[in-house]
C-alpha cells in the first residue's frame, strides 16, 4: 500500500485526540512502522483497538487502514499462513463494501489474501492466486497505489506454478508499464523478478536483476537489506561463488526473528555448508527444528516440509542420521496438508536413502557404559546431537539411559520422540505406580512440549493422587488456563505434593490477581524457598499490601528495612520503571524506590495516560539491563524494572506548557518555584526544538513539558502561579489547555500559540 494516499490520517488523529482518545491518536500514524519494524506486541494490541474505534465512529476507511496493517504484520514478515486466511478473506469482503471500495488502497486487500495463500502452500494455491490477482490487476492502471504490490504477487504466483519463464516476461512488462506511467518499480518487484530468473535456470541474469533493483525503493524498507542479502547469497551460492555468497548471507541472529526469510536462508546455507566458511552445527539443527515448529503452528505447510528436507540434508552432513530420519518422517507427515505434493515423495525417499548410506559416528565406548561417558562429558562442549544417537540403543529399556536420552531429545526439539520412549518404559511396562517423581515430571514436561494434551491427561489418570493433580496443573499452566491450573495445583498441595505444587499455586494465583493467596502459599515454607521464590513472594505480598510478609521476605534475602510495621515508605534510590505507553510501546519513568518492590513515579506524564507522578507502583525486582562493568558507568546507572501494577494512585493532574525558552536565571528561578511547592515538572522537548519569533520570523529555542500537581491544588492556583512565575520573561509561555479549563485569558494563550507557531 502506498501510504501517501492516507492524507486524511492526520485529520483523523486530531479528531480522535479532541474526542479524548489520545492513545489511539498517537498510535494511528505508527501502525505501518509497527508492521515493518516488527513491533508486533504493539501492533496486535493497537490495530484491533483502532479498528474497533473506527467502527464505532463510522469511519470505514480508517477501519480498513487498521485491519490492513495488522494483517500485513502477520502475513508479511511473520509469514503466517493458514491461520491468517480467514482474516484475509474477511478483509477482502470488507474492502468490497460500497462504503470502502472507493478507497484507493482497497485493492491491496487482495495482496494480503495472496500472501496468506502463498505462505500456506505457494504451489498448491498458485491457480487461485493467479486468478484472483489477475481479476483485480485488470481493473487497475500502473498509477494506482496497489498496482506494484499486486503485480509482484502475480510474478511470485507464476514462479510457484512452475512457470518461471512466464513470470520473467510478466515482470518485464510490469516494469515497462510502471516506467510509462512515470513510476519506478519497487525493490520487491525487482527481487521477485530475480527469483523467477533463478527458477528458470538463469542465475547470472538473476544476479543482474537483483543488482539493478538495489536502488529501487522498497515497500518494506526495514526488511530490504536483510532480504536482499538472503536472495543474493542464494543466487551466488547457486553460481558456486562461495566466498561472495558467505559475505552476502546475513547472520543467523539477523534473520532469526524474521520467518519470511527462513526457508530461503536455509536453502542458501545448505548450498554453502560444505565450505569451511559456514559451520554446520547441532545448534543450527536445533534452530531449524524450532523454525519447523513455528510454521506448523502458523499453518505454513509448504515451508514446514521444505525446511524439514533442508534440515535433514544438513543433519546428514553432520552425521546426524537419527535426526535426518525423523525429519524425513516429519516431512512425510506434512505432505498430507499440501494441496500439491508433486515431487515431495521423491525428495523424502532420497533423504532416507542418503541416511541409510551415511556411516554412524564412532561412539565413545560400549553401549552399557555410555551413561557414564555421558555424565563425564564436558557439558559445555559436548554435542547433544551425537549423544542422542549414542544413547538411543538402550533408551526405552534402561531407566538411566532413558532419562538422559529423552531429555536431550526434548532439548533438540524432538519431545514427541522422547515421549514414546519414556511411555514405553513407564506406561507400557506397567511401572507407573512405582516411578520416581522426577521421572513423572520428565514425562509430563515432554508431553507438554510435544503438545500431546490428551495423552498427558491419560497419563495423569494413572498416577497417584498428588502426582495426578500436579501433572494436570503443569498442563493447564503451560496452556495459560489459570483457573484450572490453580484448582489442580491446590488439589496437589492438599494431597501432599511439594514445592512444585506451591510454585504452581503461586503462579496461577498471581495471574488471577489473587496475590494474597500467591504470597501466602510461599510464605508458609519461607525457609525452603530459593531467592527467586522469595522475590516472587515479595512482589505478590506487596500487591496485596501484606507488609509483614514483605518484611519477612526482605529479611530472608538480607535487605534491611528500617520500619517494623505498616506500609514500607523509604527512600532507596532512583530507578527507572518501565510502563506501557498508549501506542502499545513502553515509557521509562524516573522513580524513587520506596520498598523492596515499590516505587513512586517522579515525572509528570501527559494527559490521557493511565499513570502520573505521585503514583505508587509495584515493580518486578528482576533487572531488565545488566549493571555495567565499568565503575564510572555504574555511578550513573539507573536500574530499570518492569512495572507490575499501580498500587495507589497519587491523584496528580498534569498541565502542558509550551513556548520560548527563557534565559538560564529565569529558568532556574522557575524550576525552584516548582520544587518548593513539590510539583513535579519535566521538560520533554530537546535542544532541537525551535519556535518562530512572531515579528522577525527567526527561529527561537523552545521548551515544552508538563507540570503535575497533587489533588489538593486547584487549576486556578496552577494558572496563577504560572502567570506570576513567567510574567517577567522576555517571551511569554503558553498553557492553553489550562487556560481553557479555568477560563482565564484564553484569547491571550491562543494568540501566543498562533504567533509563535507552537
XYZ file of C-alpha atoms in Angstrom:
758
model
C 0.000 0.000 0.000
C 1.258 3.471 -0.892
C 0.734 5.186 2.459
C 0.960 8.641 0.825
C -2.729 8.306 -0.015
C -3.600 8.459 3.666
C -3.543 12.251 3.811
C -6.640 12.106 5.969
C -4.860 10.220 8.737
C -3.622 13.460 10.318
C -7.145 14.846 10.438
C -8.408 11.627 11.959
C -5.680 11.748 14.586
C -6.771 15.256 15.525
C -10.412 14.158 15.749
C -9.531 11.241 17.998
C -7.369 13.439 20.208
C -10.085 16.073 20.589
C -12.528 13.297 21.488
C -10.214 12.220 24.295
C -8.756 9.185 22.524
C -5.150 10.332 22.938
C -3.678 6.851 22.882
C -5.398 5.891 19.641
C -4.397 9.162 18.043
C -0.768 8.579 18.974
C -0.824 5.042 17.614
C -2.644 5.707 14.360
C 0.237 7.031 12.290
C 2.599 4.465 13.788
C 0.849 1.320 12.509
C 2.912 0.944 9.303
C 6.150 1.295 11.287
C 4.930 -1.258 13.813
C 4.237 -3.720 10.987
C 7.563 -3.157 9.237
C 9.789 -2.810 12.288
C 8.480 -5.958 13.913
C 6.853 -4.275 16.894
C 4.186 -6.955 16.902
C 3.086 -6.814 20.550
C 2.165 -3.176 19.909
C 0.581 -3.894 16.543
C -1.508 -6.778 17.867
C -2.949 -4.522 20.569
C -3.296 -1.210 18.801
C -4.535 -2.226 15.338
C -7.653 -4.041 16.625
C -8.307 -1.184 19.067
C -8.147 1.378 16.259
C -10.343 -0.791 14.031
C -12.914 -1.106 16.815
C -12.892 2.627 17.453
C -13.159 3.341 13.727
C -16.203 1.096 13.524
C -17.804 2.936 16.446
C -17.062 6.296 14.789
C -18.382 5.015 11.437
C -15.069 5.636 9.671
C -14.795 2.588 7.377
C -11.637 3.767 5.593
C -9.894 4.071 8.937
C -11.124 0.621 9.916
C -9.717 -0.774 6.667
C -6.431 1.020 7.346
C -6.066 -0.573 10.785
C -7.134 -4.039 9.721
C -4.900 -3.936 6.637
C -1.735 -3.020 8.534
C -2.443 -5.612 11.201
C -2.753 -8.272 8.513
C 0.400 -7.052 6.753
C 2.265 -7.527 10.017
C 1.012 -11.110 10.153
C 1.332 -12.333 6.546
C 4.419 -10.222 5.803
C 7.448 -10.673 7.998
C 5.760 -13.184 10.301
C 4.788 -15.310 7.262
C 1.547 -16.580 8.808
C -0.272 -18.995 6.545
C -3.458 -20.950 7.144
C -4.120 -19.174 10.465
C -4.467 -15.880 8.561
C -6.550 -16.978 5.550
C -9.955 -16.375 7.173
C -8.958 -12.890 8.290
C -7.579 -12.099 4.832
C -10.827 -13.273 3.196
C -12.840 -11.151 5.638
C -10.696 -8.100 4.882
C -11.259 -8.610 1.152
C -15.010 -8.848 1.709
C -14.845 -5.672 3.812
C -12.881 -3.884 1.068
C -15.640 -4.720 -1.406
C -18.308 -2.966 0.671
C -19.896 0.018 -1.004
C -18.554 2.482 1.573
C -14.994 1.098 1.306
C -14.396 0.017 -2.276
C -13.720 3.580 -3.487
C -10.757 3.804 -1.124
C -7.701 3.932 -3.425
C -5.964 1.244 -1.371
C -8.895 -1.185 -1.158
C -7.435 -3.456 -3.889
C -4.464 -4.093 -1.589
C -6.726 -6.447 0.375
C -6.243 -8.933 -2.460
C -2.480 -8.721 -1.887
C -2.853 -9.833 1.743
C -5.010 -12.800 0.711
C -2.492 -13.784 -1.964
C 0.279 -13.597 0.651
C -1.679 -15.742 3.113
C -2.235 -18.350 0.404
C 1.434 -18.232 -0.623
C 2.559 -18.634 2.989
C 0.268 -21.635 3.409
C 1.172 -23.529 0.235
C 2.584 -21.435 -2.586
C 2.350 -24.126 -5.256
C -0.935 -25.535 -4.008
C -2.684 -22.161 -4.148
C -0.928 -20.941 -7.334
C -4.039 -21.191 -9.511
C -6.263 -19.341 -7.028
C -3.622 -16.654 -6.593
C -3.243 -16.087 -10.321
C -6.985 -15.919 -10.975
C -7.748 -13.618 -8.031
C -4.844 -11.278 -8.705
C -5.468 -11.074 -12.445
C -9.104 -10.100 -11.917
C -8.077 -7.097 -9.815
C -4.986 -6.054 -11.787
C -7.099 -5.920 -14.944
C -9.109 -3.053 -13.477
C -6.060 -1.041 -12.352
C -3.572 1.239 -14.038
C 0.145 1.458 -13.154
C -0.642 4.755 -11.425
C -2.843 3.030 -8.841
C -1.156 2.689 -5.430
C -1.906 -1.031 -5.150
C -0.620 -1.926 -8.639
C 3.029 -2.656 -7.811
C 2.279 -4.914 -4.878
C -0.305 -6.893 -6.833
C 1.884 -7.482 -9.896
C 4.721 -8.550 -7.582
C 2.439 -11.202 -6.110
C 1.410 -12.236 -9.633
C 5.064 -12.825 -10.526
C 5.513 -14.887 -7.343
C 2.434 -16.972 -8.142
C 3.717 -17.719 -11.660
C 7.025 -18.948 -10.181
C 5.195 -21.167 -7.689
C 3.019 -22.502 -10.512
C 6.156 -23.779 -12.210
C 6.073 -21.114 -14.922
C 9.262 -19.115 -14.301
C 9.602 -18.070 -17.950
C 6.121 -16.512 -17.880
C 6.991 -14.870 -14.569
C 10.075 -13.210 -16.079
C 8.090 -11.909 -19.045
C 5.277 -10.647 -16.799
C 7.726 -8.820 -14.534
C 9.382 -7.146 -17.505
C 6.025 -5.953 -18.858
C 5.014 -4.633 -15.438
C 8.263 -2.658 -15.120
C 7.681 -1.169 -18.595
C 4.126 -0.192 -17.661
C 5.314 1.483 -14.464
C 8.043 3.357 -16.339
C 5.491 4.562 -18.876
C 3.372 5.897 -16.037
C 6.342 7.779 -14.562
C 6.712 5.380 -11.639
C 9.645 3.261 -10.540
C 9.356 -0.437 -9.835
C 9.613 -1.432 -6.183
C 12.570 -3.379 -4.833
C 10.184 -6.247 -4.130
C 9.186 -6.462 -7.804
C 12.835 -6.465 -8.849
C 13.702 -9.129 -6.288
C 10.784 -11.314 -7.364
C 11.944 -10.981 -10.964
C 15.368 -12.203 -9.832
C 13.714 -15.180 -8.118
C 11.897 -16.010 -11.347
C 15.152 -15.873 -13.322
C 16.840 -18.149 -10.780
C 13.973 -20.638 -11.041
C 14.338 -20.517 -14.834
C 17.970 -21.581 -14.516
C 19.321 -18.125 -15.385
C 21.336 -17.440 -12.239
C 23.650 -14.842 -13.817
C 20.653 -12.874 -15.075
C 19.047 -13.226 -11.644
C 22.092 -11.643 -10.050
C 21.995 -8.779 -12.581
C 18.288 -8.223 -11.956
C 18.803 -8.095 -8.199
C 21.668 -5.656 -8.635
C 19.529 -3.475 -10.917
C 16.852 -3.317 -8.208
C 19.320 -2.276 -5.495
C 18.437 1.420 -5.776
C 14.685 0.876 -6.023
C 12.594 1.968 -3.067
C 11.161 -0.896 -1.047
C 7.579 -1.246 0.122
C 9.116 -2.667 3.309
C 12.257 -0.538 3.712
C 13.199 -2.075 7.069
C 13.495 -5.563 5.569
C 15.173 -4.589 2.295
C 18.829 -5.062 3.282
C 18.159 -8.371 5.034
C 16.023 -9.852 2.254
C 18.408 -8.617 -0.438
C 21.317 -10.275 1.368
C 19.493 -13.610 1.647
C 18.433 -13.682 -2.003
C 21.826 -12.509 -3.202
C 23.528 -15.239 -1.159
C 21.232 -17.900 -2.621
C 21.935 -16.763 -6.185
C 25.689 -16.545 -5.598
C 25.704 -19.946 -3.911
C 23.885 -21.394 -6.920
C 26.604 -19.925 -9.125
C 29.271 -21.526 -6.946
C 30.676 -18.159 -5.855
C 31.005 -19.336 -2.277
C 33.086 -16.557 -0.713
C 30.804 -13.839 -2.107
C 27.726 -15.770 -1.035
C 29.009 -16.148 2.514
C 29.765 -12.420 2.649
C 26.248 -11.572 1.437
C 24.425 -14.006 3.731
C 23.029 -12.280 6.855
C 23.980 -13.894 10.150
C 21.556 -16.133 11.989
C 20.984 -13.504 14.658
C 19.877 -11.108 11.886
C 17.288 -13.411 10.277
C 16.292 -15.244 13.452
C 13.295 -13.011 14.173
C 12.048 -12.867 10.566
C 10.186 -16.026 9.460
C 9.699 -14.714 5.909
C 13.444 -15.224 5.304
C 13.900 -18.605 6.978
C 13.339 -21.017 4.089
C 15.454 -19.102 1.591
C 18.223 -18.514 4.158
C 18.282 -22.228 4.988
C 18.458 -23.126 1.299
C 21.465 -20.839 0.916
C 23.134 -22.397 3.983
C 22.556 -25.886 2.549
C 24.452 -24.908 -0.606
C 27.264 -23.349 1.423
C 27.530 -25.904 4.236
C 30.285 -27.813 2.515
C 32.599 -24.816 2.658
C 34.926 -24.051 5.526
C 33.262 -20.651 5.942
C 29.881 -21.973 7.101
C 29.755 -24.017 10.303
C 27.104 -26.713 10.205
C 26.488 -27.439 13.887
C 23.923 -29.063 16.143
C 22.958 -25.534 17.239
C 21.895 -24.808 13.644
C 19.890 -28.017 13.621
C 18.131 -27.014 16.823
C 17.219 -23.627 15.377
C 15.857 -25.148 12.172
C 13.747 -27.527 14.269
C 12.254 -24.554 16.097
C 11.505 -22.890 12.771
C 9.745 -26.020 11.538
C 7.528 -25.975 14.635
C 6.763 -22.287 14.058
C 5.458 -22.964 10.562
C 3.431 -25.903 11.853
C 1.774 -23.549 14.347
C 1.175 -20.805 11.784
C -0.098 -23.061 9.025
C 2.962 -22.619 6.814
C 2.566 -26.105 5.438
C 4.957 -25.991 2.486
C 7.604 -24.068 4.425
C 7.415 -26.745 7.120
C 8.060 -29.540 4.611
C 10.770 -27.621 2.739
C 12.600 -26.774 5.952
C 12.378 -30.375 7.171
C 14.055 -31.565 3.980
C 16.774 -28.912 4.157
C 17.357 -29.604 7.853
C 17.571 -33.319 7.075
C 20.293 -32.787 4.479
C 22.253 -30.580 6.863
C 21.853 -33.159 9.644
C 23.300 -35.871 7.410
C 26.274 -33.654 6.642
C 26.900 -33.677 10.418
C 26.289 -37.458 10.586
C 23.062 -36.765 12.486
C 21.446 -39.870 10.993
C 18.728 -40.346 13.612
C 17.707 -36.715 13.149
C 17.618 -36.949 9.347
C 15.289 -39.951 9.596
C 12.956 -38.138 11.993
C 12.944 -35.111 9.685
C 12.060 -37.339 6.742
C 9.131 -38.678 8.802
C 8.108 -35.134 9.653
C 8.235 -34.067 6.003
C 6.162 -37.093 5.023
C 3.507 -36.304 7.620
C 3.421 -32.736 6.326
C 2.605 -33.763 2.768
C -0.958 -34.543 3.835
C -1.517 -30.806 4.333
C -0.181 -29.819 0.917
C -2.613 -29.178 -1.920
C 0.134 -30.036 -4.385
C 2.724 -32.570 -3.196
C 4.328 -33.141 -6.590
C 7.929 -34.315 -6.238
C 7.925 -34.260 -2.440
C 7.755 -38.039 -2.024
C 10.831 -38.395 -4.212
C 12.765 -35.896 -2.089
C 11.794 -37.723 1.091
C 12.851 -41.037 -0.367
C 16.187 -39.536 -1.401
C 16.762 -38.233 2.132
C 16.038 -41.643 3.629
C 18.303 -43.377 1.159
C 21.097 -40.934 1.979
C 20.570 -41.599 5.693
C 20.878 -45.337 5.122
C 24.117 -44.765 3.202
C 25.689 -42.457 5.806
C 28.022 -44.098 8.356
C 27.218 -43.673 12.035
C 29.670 -41.519 14.018
C 32.010 -43.552 16.169
C 30.675 -43.955 19.708
C 32.859 -43.131 22.747
C 32.525 -46.570 24.313
C 30.411 -49.744 24.712
C 26.626 -49.359 24.889
C 26.444 -50.414 28.533
C 28.957 -47.724 29.562
C 27.534 -44.751 27.662
C 25.605 -43.290 30.567
C 28.886 -42.999 32.476
C 30.555 -41.441 29.468
C 27.618 -39.034 29.082
C 27.832 -37.950 32.721
C 31.589 -37.431 32.416
C 31.331 -35.399 29.206
C 32.055 -31.689 29.201
C 28.560 -30.236 29.263
C 29.705 -27.015 27.646
C 31.428 -28.554 24.641
C 29.574 -31.852 24.257
C 27.485 -32.367 21.113
C 23.959 -33.308 22.267
C 23.005 -34.344 18.742
C 25.653 -37.085 18.742
C 24.793 -38.154 22.273
C 21.156 -38.550 21.240
C 22.331 -41.116 18.707
C 24.767 -42.854 21.049
C 22.221 -43.213 23.866
C 19.437 -44.466 21.599
C 20.173 -48.228 21.702
C 19.182 -48.608 25.378
C 16.649 -45.781 25.577
C 13.185 -47.044 26.422
C 14.710 -50.067 28.176
C 17.149 -48.731 30.766
C 15.886 -46.002 33.100
C 19.124 -44.026 33.481
C 19.718 -44.054 29.734
C 16.130 -43.056 29.008
C 16.288 -40.088 31.370
C 19.323 -38.660 29.620
C 18.305 -39.567 26.100
C 14.759 -38.190 26.221
C 15.868 -35.008 27.971
C 18.427 -34.491 25.215
C 15.817 -35.192 22.538
C 13.479 -32.627 24.083
C 16.266 -30.061 24.184
C 16.985 -30.609 20.494
C 13.311 -30.182 19.569
C 12.038 -33.773 19.451
C 9.933 -34.147 22.600
C 7.397 -36.417 20.874
C 10.120 -38.994 20.213
C 11.161 -38.735 23.853
C 7.543 -39.241 24.927
C 7.288 -42.512 23.004
C 10.447 -43.851 24.623
C 9.510 -42.809 28.163
C 5.970 -44.081 27.633
C 7.335 -47.469 26.658
C 9.480 -47.593 29.783
C 6.944 -46.319 32.340
C 3.470 -46.953 30.960
C 3.681 -49.934 28.640
C 5.773 -51.749 31.235
C 3.235 -51.052 33.991
C 5.845 -49.314 36.146
C 3.972 -46.004 36.518
C 2.825 -46.614 40.073
C 6.361 -47.143 41.331
C 8.058 -44.499 39.178
C 10.120 -41.785 40.849
C 8.579 -38.290 40.944
C 11.410 -36.970 38.772
C 10.544 -39.457 36.016
C 6.884 -38.499 36.189
C 7.929 -34.855 35.931
C 10.230 -35.583 32.963
C 7.486 -37.358 31.031
C 4.948 -34.666 31.897
C 7.307 -31.985 30.598
C 7.893 -33.906 27.363
C 4.144 -34.354 26.859
C 3.573 -30.630 27.401
C 6.355 -29.692 24.973
C 5.043 -32.166 22.393
C 1.561 -30.658 22.835
C 0.097 -34.122 23.440
C -2.535 -32.873 25.855
C -4.934 -35.809 25.599
C -2.110 -38.258 26.136
C -0.984 -36.270 29.175
C -4.494 -36.462 30.647
C -4.453 -40.208 30.007
C -1.080 -40.418 31.745
C -2.246 -38.323 34.699
C -5.159 -40.685 35.312
C -2.628 -43.464 36.019
C -0.754 -41.524 38.701
C -1.094 -41.280 42.490
C -3.483 -38.584 43.617
C -0.923 -35.838 44.287
C 1.060 -36.503 41.091
C -2.122 -36.665 39.015
C -3.166 -33.161 40.029
C 0.398 -31.902 39.719
C 0.666 -33.153 36.133
C -2.649 -31.536 35.187
C -1.647 -28.296 36.898
C 1.518 -28.224 34.805
C -0.514 -28.763 31.644
C -3.032 -26.023 32.428
C -0.269 -23.617 33.434
C 1.600 -24.229 30.164
C -1.608 -23.541 28.224
C -2.344 -20.460 30.375
C -5.609 -21.864 31.704
C -5.032 -20.221 35.040
C -8.175 -21.108 36.993
C -7.829 -24.780 36.079
C -4.112 -24.624 36.913
C -4.888 -23.130 40.327
C -7.572 -25.705 41.119
C -5.363 -28.653 40.173
C -2.329 -27.245 41.987
C -4.390 -26.675 45.142
C -5.583 -30.298 44.965
C -1.995 -31.461 44.529
C -0.907 -29.409 47.508
C -3.719 -30.754 49.659
C -2.722 -34.278 48.638
C 0.822 -33.745 49.847
C 2.706 -32.513 46.780
C 5.817 -30.466 47.452
C 7.372 -27.137 46.460
C 6.478 -27.570 42.773
C 2.790 -27.533 43.677
C 3.235 -24.373 45.723
C 5.001 -22.676 42.825
C 2.151 -23.616 40.509
C -0.436 -22.336 43.005
C 1.524 -19.115 43.391
C 1.972 -18.541 39.660
C -1.669 -19.215 38.813
C -2.916 -17.102 41.725
C -0.787 -14.186 40.563
C -2.206 -14.457 37.040
C -5.723 -14.443 38.534
C -4.852 -11.371 40.631
C -5.187 -13.305 43.882
C -1.857 -12.028 45.160
C -2.660 -12.667 48.808
C -3.009 -16.396 48.155
C 0.032 -16.445 45.884
C 2.198 -14.897 48.588
C 0.738 -16.947 51.430
C 1.406 -20.343 49.834
C 5.103 -19.496 49.534
C 5.400 -17.742 52.896
C 4.257 -20.920 54.639
C 7.583 -22.573 53.732
C 9.792 -19.488 53.510
C 12.856 -21.315 54.829
C 12.746 -23.704 51.853
C 12.469 -21.039 49.183
C 15.131 -20.028 46.702
C 15.923 -16.328 46.309
C 13.843 -16.259 43.110
C 10.863 -17.687 45.000
C 11.299 -15.105 47.758
C 11.266 -12.207 45.302
C 8.124 -13.582 43.676
C 6.531 -13.766 47.114
C 7.597 -10.189 47.890
C 6.014 -8.863 44.688
C 2.711 -10.596 45.387
C 2.697 -9.652 49.072
C 3.372 -6.040 48.078
C 0.462 -6.122 45.613
C -1.738 -7.465 48.417
C -0.254 -4.871 50.838
C 0.732 -7.685 53.184
C 3.646 -5.734 54.651
C 4.501 -8.301 57.318
C 5.203 -10.892 54.616
C 7.170 -8.343 52.608
C 9.368 -7.709 55.661
C 9.864 -11.451 56.219
C 10.915 -11.836 52.588
C 13.276 -8.865 52.791
C 14.886 -10.338 55.902
C 15.288 -13.683 54.153
C 17.293 -12.123 51.293
C 19.193 -9.742 53.593
C 17.539 -6.478 52.541
C 17.334 -4.075 55.515
C 14.013 -2.348 56.226
C 14.005 0.438 58.795
C 10.328 0.431 59.762
C 8.852 -2.502 61.649
C 5.150 -2.275 60.792
C 2.704 -0.782 58.308
C 3.398 0.255 54.700
C 7.066 0.479 53.712
C 7.884 4.047 52.638
C 11.637 4.562 52.463
C 13.963 6.285 50.008
C 16.084 3.588 48.385
C 17.440 5.492 45.419
C 16.405 6.207 41.849
C 15.192 3.546 39.444
C 13.603 3.516 36.010
C 10.128 1.994 35.961
C 9.065 0.604 32.571
C 5.366 1.186 31.921
C 3.114 0.651 28.875
C 2.576 3.620 26.554
C -0.768 4.360 24.845
C 0.686 3.471 21.428
C 1.485 -0.045 22.621
C 5.139 0.762 23.278
C 6.875 1.473 26.555
C 7.775 4.507 28.632
C 10.631 4.758 31.099
C 9.666 6.848 34.097
C 12.263 8.014 36.606
C 11.038 6.963 40.056
C 12.070 6.794 43.697
C 12.277 3.290 45.091
C 10.303 3.155 48.336
C 10.491 -0.537 49.207
C 11.701 -3.931 48.003
C 9.176 -3.881 45.144
C 7.597 -0.414 45.242
C 8.474 2.931 43.698
C 6.851 6.349 43.443
C 6.796 7.872 39.960
C 8.722 11.142 39.946
C 7.970 12.556 36.476
C 4.717 14.138 35.279
C 3.024 12.335 32.407
C 0.878 13.753 29.588
C -2.872 13.839 29.966
C -4.592 10.641 28.889
C -2.019 8.342 30.468
C -3.065 5.703 32.988
C -0.392 6.827 35.449
C 1.259 10.025 36.620
C 3.805 11.458 39.015
C 2.979 10.570 42.610
C 1.576 7.140 41.779
C 2.937 4.257 43.853
C 3.711 1.275 41.625
C 4.690 -2.328 42.241
C 7.580 -3.474 40.074
C 9.273 -6.767 39.309
C 12.711 -6.625 41.014
C 14.381 -8.532 38.174
C 16.777 -6.164 36.406
C 15.951 -5.546 32.746
C 19.519 -4.498 31.947
C 22.782 -5.767 33.438
C 24.764 -3.455 35.711
C 27.675 -2.019 33.666
C 31.134 -3.432 34.344
C 32.770 -0.011 34.135
C 32.868 1.636 37.624
C 32.260 5.097 36.141
C 29.212 3.864 34.220
C 27.952 2.212 37.371
C 27.815 5.580 39.131
C 25.353 6.983 36.589
C 23.456 3.748 36.030
C 19.786 3.930 36.996
C 18.449 0.353 37.115
C 15.330 -0.416 35.047
C 12.496 -2.608 36.317
C 9.180 -3.642 34.762
C 6.046 -2.263 36.409
C 3.555 -4.851 37.658
C 0.649 -2.667 38.746
C -0.361 0.692 40.186
C -0.661 0.097 43.909
C -2.032 3.521 44.896
C -2.664 6.452 42.546
C -1.248 9.753 43.731
C -4.129 11.713 42.203
C -1.821 14.189 40.462
C -3.034 16.222 37.469
C -0.703 17.267 34.640
C -0.744 20.565 32.743
C 1.094 21.244 29.481
C 3.246 24.326 28.872
C 4.931 25.468 25.664
C 6.836 28.498 24.454
C 10.204 30.180 24.012
C 12.957 29.041 26.352
C 13.903 31.762 28.899
C 17.435 32.656 29.953
C 19.219 30.443 32.464
C 18.483 32.563 35.536
C 14.764 32.820 34.741
C 14.571 29.079 34.138
C 16.443 28.306 37.369
C 14.018 30.504 39.295
C 11.063 28.808 37.587
C 12.228 25.290 38.472
C 12.976 26.388 42.032
C 9.418 27.667 42.436
C 8.052 24.317 41.287
C 10.391 22.391 43.555
C 9.430 24.495 46.588
C 5.813 23.501 46.101
C 6.643 19.865 45.447
C 5.161 19.987 41.951
C 6.971 17.519 39.680
C 7.959 19.158 36.404
C 9.689 17.706 33.372
C 10.789 19.152 30.054
C 10.007 16.810 27.167
C 11.481 18.987 24.427
C 15.129 18.664 23.437
C 17.761 21.111 22.182
C 16.458 20.772 18.617
C 13.027 22.135 19.468
C 12.579 25.579 17.920
C 9.705 28.006 17.581
C 9.236 31.154 15.471
C 9.777 34.760 16.567
C 6.420 36.492 15.988
C 7.887 39.664 14.416
C 11.178 38.679 12.777
C 10.260 35.101 11.807
C 13.627 33.906 13.082
C 13.870 30.613 14.975
C 13.956 30.720 18.762
C 14.941 27.957 21.194
C 11.721 26.440 22.519
C 10.689 24.477 25.557
C 7.657 22.351 26.310
C 6.789 19.944 29.062
C 4.352 19.036 31.808
C 3.914 20.044 35.404
C 1.958 17.795 37.782
C 0.151 18.978 40.895
C -1.287 16.996 43.818
C -5.067 16.624 44.232
C -5.343 19.411 46.801
C -4.141 22.019 44.273
C -6.781 23.616 42.044
C -6.362 24.506 38.395
C -6.869 28.180 39.309
C -3.844 28.020 41.648
C -1.694 26.476 38.909
C -2.719 29.153 36.406
C -1.978 31.918 38.892
C 1.438 30.526 39.795
C 2.483 30.033 36.163
C 1.374 33.548 35.358
C 3.320 35.005 38.279
C 6.452 32.881 37.654
C 6.723 33.805 33.947
C 5.439 37.381 33.791
C 8.943 38.907 33.532
C 10.145 36.577 30.759
C 11.106 38.272 27.504
C 8.834 35.852 25.636
C 5.577 34.534 27.091
C 4.869 30.900 27.953
C 1.567 29.351 26.901
C -0.612 26.860 28.808
C -3.672 26.877 26.570
C -5.465 23.769 27.893
C -5.201 25.022 31.471
C -6.395 28.489 30.433
C -9.439 26.976 28.781
C -10.134 24.861 31.868
C -10.181 27.878 34.192
C -11.475 30.255 31.504
C -8.748 32.834 32.154
C -7.055 34.790 29.326
C -7.885 32.096 26.784
C -7.542 34.511 23.855
C -4.042 35.559 25.007
C -2.836 31.983 25.112
C -4.418 31.231 21.734
C -2.595 34.262 20.315
C 0.749 33.096 21.782
C 0.279 29.638 20.260
C -0.527 31.138 16.861
C 2.142 33.872 16.787
C 4.990 31.646 17.966
C 3.912 28.629 15.911
C 3.637 26.365 18.952
